[in-house]
Amino acid sequence: MAARFFRRSEPFSRSFRSMGGLATVTICGVNPKRAETVTEQVESIFDDLELELSTYRSESTISQLADNAGGNPAEVPEAAWRVLNLAQHFGQLSEGAFDVTVAPVVKLWGFGSNAPPPGLPSAEGIQERMKLVGFRHMILKDRTVFLPVKGMAVDLGGIAKGYAVDRAFEFCRSVGVNDFLIDLSGNIRVSGRPQWGDDWQIGVRDPFDRSRIIGKIILKGGLALATSGSYERFVEVASVRYSHIIDPRNGCPVSGTAGVTALCGDATSADCLSTWFFVLGLKGAAEILQKTQPVDVLIIPDKYPIEIWLTPRFAEAFIPMPELSDTVRILRYTST
Ligand code: AMP
Ligand code: MG
């Protein structure tokens, strides 16, 4: 009798560009045709959200809000409403370190535009724009949003991708796909397990050398990760790199932090937390950890030699590359 070999099915994985970055969907245990269809649906979830939430598309709800600033409250579609409410929540929780109304200052520094900025903005220029920043001035009421001062605008770059990943995650589960990984520009959420092991494992890139992995994170099904890094997006003026994350307290790009990864139960929170803790930096993080427990972050300060700081629970899920195990430190609450 001829032996019959059944080839173990390969995991399905496909990448595409969406929401200004690269998305990868990996699906296990489903036939390729079905996986392809589900991935196409995930792609259209991302594309629809981009049309609504992008700062860079003039017809998006978010751009229209900015056009309407200083005018009247405007009714917004559901996704924008939900994301803006979540953004307000994280604005309050972070006491303004995470603030989506920082948009006018983000623009001033030249982030997001194709042309490099002509030079650094002046202190006066920053002061002027800072008058337009403050999440507490944005009014959300009865499904309407109001930016009361002309020139105010919203930038959802620190939350929208995480939100999109959560919607895609829910969609996949709702159609009975259980073992998958969704990655949208470093905003990752996993479900179930991969077909080659018990848990998903995610490599963390070295913020100083993107070609290198500093370690792996073991991610249980359902959990999410997000990374904010100064290497992801930046502007360069006179050979100095300025990170794309602005400290809303002074209107300047954050310095001192090279990378932050947040581990959470959902991708929206992970996205906000990584941006928020990037602003706080190592010292700020240690000071507020007690208040915001349970928060799990990995922080790499912008200094040489590399140090990898992790909250205790995150440390349990992190396997450093052997040559870097001496550089791992536990990040605990310290009072000022
Ligand atoms: P992420 O890569 O998720 O950390 O998000 C960074 C993006 O969020 C930036 O490119 C800006 O669009 C926006 N952003 C910059 N600074 C802040 C801030 N302090 N709070 C909220 N969003 C910010
Ligand atoms: Mg973020």
XYZ file of C-alpha atoms and ligand atoms in Angstrom:
360
model
C 0.000 0.000 0.000
C 1.357 3.372 -0.927
C 2.082 5.605 2.012
C 0.034 8.732 2.061
C 1.588 11.869 3.414
C -0.549 14.656 4.701
C 1.366 17.893 4.588
C 0.867 19.910 7.746
C -0.775 23.120 6.678
C 1.468 26.177 6.790
C 0.187 29.176 8.739
C -1.363 31.784 6.514
C 0.345 35.179 6.666
C -0.175 38.223 4.542
C 1.114 41.795 4.741
C -0.338 44.927 3.241
C -0.060 48.670 3.721
C -2.741 50.389 5.753
C -3.191 53.382 8.062
C 0.177 54.797 7.037
C 2.095 51.647 7.988
C 2.552 47.958 7.397
C -0.065 45.432 8.551
C 0.477 41.682 8.873
C -2.253 39.147 9.546
C -1.226 35.589 10.484
C -3.926 32.944 10.796
C -3.506 29.313 11.899
C -5.722 26.286 11.531
C -7.967 27.656 8.784
C -7.890 26.743 5.109
C -5.998 29.289 3.003
C -9.018 30.433 1.030
C -10.968 31.267 4.148
C -7.910 32.909 5.736
C -7.517 35.046 2.594
C -11.140 36.194 2.784
C -10.883 37.014 6.498
C -7.667 38.978 5.850
C -9.350 40.974 3.092
C -12.110 41.850 5.541
C -9.539 42.931 8.129
C -7.930 45.118 5.461
C -11.231 46.799 4.728
C -11.855 47.360 8.470
C -8.505 49.194 8.612
C -9.165 51.152 5.417
C -12.622 52.266 6.562
C -11.211 53.421 9.888
C -8.437 55.295 8.127
C -10.998 57.203 6.068
C -12.689 58.298 9.271
C -9.758 58.822 11.657
C -6.816 60.020 9.589
C -5.296 63.441 10.181
C -3.737 63.370 6.724
C -6.861 62.906 4.610
C -8.707 66.147 4.056
C -12.100 64.411 3.799
C -11.791 62.424 7.071
C -14.077 63.122 10.023
C -11.022 64.190 12.016
C -9.908 66.706 9.364
C -13.441 68.076 9.150
C -13.459 68.558 12.913
C -10.330 70.694 12.582
C -11.902 72.689 9.692
C -14.894 73.279 11.924
C -12.903 74.369 15.011
C -14.252 77.579 16.518
C -17.576 76.990 14.745
C -20.267 74.646 15.987
C -20.375 71.184 17.593
C -20.492 68.523 14.878
C -22.034 65.075 14.993
C -19.450 62.356 14.290
C -19.741 58.722 13.144
C -19.415 55.904 15.641
C -15.716 55.023 15.391
C -14.603 58.655 15.735
C -16.954 59.063 18.693
C -15.621 55.995 20.461
C -11.950 56.750 19.776
C -12.304 60.376 20.899
C -13.976 59.257 24.136
C -11.207 56.735 24.774
C -8.633 59.426 23.985
C -10.266 61.723 26.559
C -10.197 58.913 29.098
C -6.453 58.407 28.567
C -5.929 62.172 28.580
C -7.402 62.275 32.090
C -5.637 59.145 33.309
C -2.263 60.427 32.106
C -2.964 63.960 33.378
C -2.330 65.294 29.908
C 0.849 63.384 28.991
C -1.299 61.634 26.383
C -3.207 64.385 24.600
C -4.678 64.056 21.113
C -5.198 67.827 20.825
C -1.412 68.171 20.484
C -1.984 68.147 16.671
C -1.128 71.836 15.980
C 2.259 71.358 17.672
C 2.891 68.041 15.857
C 2.340 69.938 12.581
C 4.560 72.820 13.634
C 7.483 70.434 14.148
C 6.906 69.026 10.698
C 5.861 65.480 11.637
C 3.637 63.817 9.130
C 4.465 66.139 6.252
C 6.532 64.858 3.351
C 8.866 67.809 3.191
C 11.437 68.118 5.972
C 10.861 71.131 8.234
C 12.905 74.206 7.219
C 14.315 74.467 10.737
C 13.344 74.247 14.361
C 10.246 76.174 15.406
C 10.857 79.281 17.506
C 9.957 79.389 21.205
C 7.271 81.987 20.325
C 5.878 79.756 17.607
C 5.595 76.891 20.067
C 3.961 79.155 22.669
C 1.366 80.300 20.113
C 0.464 76.723 19.136
C 0.387 75.558 22.763
C -2.589 77.894 23.306
C -4.523 75.492 21.081
C -3.563 72.347 23.015
C -5.532 70.817 25.884
C -7.799 67.773 25.778
C -10.010 69.319 28.432
C -11.077 72.013 25.937
C -12.435 69.409 23.530
C -16.124 68.973 24.284
C -17.801 65.605 23.694
C -21.546 65.648 24.182
C -24.529 63.742 22.745
C -22.421 62.233 19.998
C -21.149 65.693 18.963
C -17.589 66.980 19.172
C -16.595 70.591 19.530
C -13.168 72.155 19.263
C -13.969 75.642 20.556
C -10.964 77.604 19.242
C -10.082 78.119 15.592
C -6.816 76.334 14.875
C -7.477 73.461 17.299
C -7.132 69.976 15.813
C -6.934 66.350 16.837
C -4.244 63.780 15.953
C -5.202 60.163 16.636
C -1.771 58.809 15.619
C -1.200 57.504 19.156
C -4.467 55.564 19.483
C -6.163 54.833 16.128
C -4.032 51.849 15.092
C -4.552 50.117 18.426
C -8.284 50.729 18.107
C -8.253 49.307 14.582
C -6.446 46.174 15.786
C -9.100 45.616 18.466
C -11.899 45.912 15.888
C -10.109 43.435 13.615
C -9.532 41.093 16.574
C -13.231 41.115 17.450
C -14.183 40.593 13.829
C -11.935 37.510 13.452
C -13.290 35.960 16.632
C -16.875 36.718 15.577
C -16.420 34.665 12.403
C -14.982 31.717 14.319
C -11.279 32.278 13.609
C -9.497 31.685 16.903
C -5.758 31.320 16.387
C -4.310 34.444 14.836
C -1.979 37.408 15.184
C -2.692 40.907 13.931
C 0.115 43.436 13.657
C -0.484 46.988 12.500
C 2.786 48.968 12.626
C 3.819 47.401 15.932
C 0.332 47.383 17.434
C -0.151 43.671 17.981
C -2.938 41.515 19.362
C -2.989 37.723 19.400
C -5.674 35.108 19.867
C -5.386 31.451 20.804
C -2.058 29.891 19.927
C 0.153 29.395 16.904
C 0.164 25.935 15.352
C 3.864 25.476 16.166
C 3.715 26.099 19.937
C 1.756 26.996 23.043
C 2.085 30.769 22.941
C 2.814 33.493 20.472
C 6.281 34.981 20.764
C 7.003 38.487 19.607
C 10.496 39.839 19.000
C 11.378 43.281 20.364
C 13.626 45.299 18.111
C 16.667 47.121 19.358
C 15.706 50.821 19.100
C 19.338 51.648 18.247
C 19.716 48.975 15.597
C 16.437 47.981 13.980
C 17.960 44.889 12.400
C 18.582 43.342 15.813
C 16.176 41.659 18.248
C 16.850 42.327 21.949
C 14.522 39.635 23.219
C 11.155 37.933 22.891
C 7.855 38.506 24.600
C 5.632 35.536 25.287
C 2.138 36.735 24.576
C -0.853 34.780 25.876
C -3.943 34.597 23.693
C -6.097 37.720 23.887
C -3.291 40.060 24.975
C -1.890 43.050 23.107
C 1.420 44.859 22.714
C 2.271 48.286 21.338
C 5.625 49.905 20.796
C 6.472 53.582 20.549
C 9.961 54.394 19.429
C 11.935 57.466 18.510
C 13.233 55.477 15.516
C 9.743 54.828 14.146
C 9.153 58.349 12.949
C 11.188 61.479 13.486
C 12.332 64.682 11.853
C 15.955 65.535 11.373
C 17.174 69.107 11.547
C 20.903 69.854 11.339
C 21.686 66.139 11.922
C 19.719 65.994 15.179
C 16.779 63.607 15.323
C 13.597 64.758 17.013
C 11.086 62.110 18.056
C 7.537 62.288 16.715
C 6.054 62.204 20.198
C 5.467 65.617 21.732
C 5.466 66.383 25.424
C 2.157 68.284 25.704
C 3.453 70.075 28.774
C 6.121 72.019 26.870
C 5.347 71.503 23.177
C 8.719 69.881 22.439
C 9.619 66.437 21.116
C 10.324 64.017 23.936
C 13.957 63.150 24.541
C 15.560 60.644 26.879
C 13.512 57.626 25.779
C 14.431 55.361 22.877
C 11.557 52.878 23.032
C 8.542 51.841 25.092
C 6.516 48.664 24.735
C 3.228 48.299 26.641
C 1.584 44.951 27.372
C -2.187 45.105 27.910
C -5.483 43.266 27.665
C -6.468 45.264 24.567
C -4.634 46.995 21.744
C -6.236 50.441 22.188
C -4.957 50.726 25.760
C -1.548 49.362 24.740
C -1.306 52.014 21.999
C -2.170 54.871 24.389
C 0.053 53.522 27.155
C 3.123 53.184 24.953
C 2.779 56.810 23.824
C 1.990 58.022 27.355
C 4.947 56.202 28.960
C 7.222 57.389 26.170
C 6.413 60.932 27.316
C 6.948 60.026 30.987
C 10.307 58.330 30.469
C 11.895 55.997 32.979
C 11.827 58.316 35.970
C 8.288 59.537 35.368
C 7.114 55.960 34.871
C 8.593 54.782 38.171
C 6.878 57.651 39.984
C 3.380 56.874 38.779
C 3.446 53.079 38.555
C 1.753 52.664 41.898
C -1.123 54.940 40.894
C -1.713 53.236 37.586
C -1.214 49.574 38.516
C -1.604 47.217 36.843
C 0.438 48.610 33.991
C 3.090 46.573 32.233
C 5.762 48.412 30.314
C 9.233 47.845 28.915
C 11.299 51.016 28.666
C 14.623 51.521 26.932
C 16.209 54.846 27.865
C 18.056 56.743 25.154
C 21.568 56.101 26.418
C 24.512 53.828 25.861
C 25.071 51.016 26.836
C 21.542 49.721 26.413
C 19.367 49.103 29.491
C 16.063 47.226 29.329
C 13.689 48.195 32.123
C 10.583 46.075 32.767
C 7.789 46.040 35.319
C 7.893 42.789 37.363
C 5.003 41.074 35.571
C 6.343 42.029 32.152
C 9.722 40.546 33.149
C 8.029 37.147 33.527
C 6.981 37.260 29.880
C 10.286 38.548 28.503
C 13.195 36.403 27.324
C 16.236 38.607 26.618
C 18.820 37.574 24.057
C 21.533 35.810 26.115
C 24.148 38.486 25.443
C 21.792 41.155 26.822
C 20.603 39.394 29.984
C 22.904 41.582 32.129
C 21.181 44.685 30.853
C 17.709 43.760 32.154
C 16.488 45.824 35.126
C 13.252 45.643 37.093
C 11.212 48.829 37.044
C 9.519 49.373 40.389
C 7.551 52.173 41.893
C 9.724 54.836 43.499
C 8.391 57.870 45.317
C 9.882 61.251 44.579
P 2.734 56.143 18.793
O 3.631 55.808 17.668
O 1.592 55.216 19.001
O 3.467 56.383 20.075
O 1.994 57.513 18.446
C 2.714 58.647 18.108
C 1.819 59.588 17.354
O 0.831 60.111 18.239
C 2.549 60.770 16.789
O 3.013 60.505 15.486
C 1.494 61.843 16.813
O 0.649 61.663 15.694
C 0.711 61.517 18.061
N 1.230 62.134 19.290
C 2.429 62.777 19.473
N 2.570 63.144 20.753
C 1.447 62.740 21.403
C 1.006 62.839 22.768
N 1.745 63.397 23.724
N -0.224 62.312 23.066
C -0.984 61.720 22.113
N -0.610 61.591 20.837
C 0.589 62.089 20.484
Mg 0.710 54.644 20.744
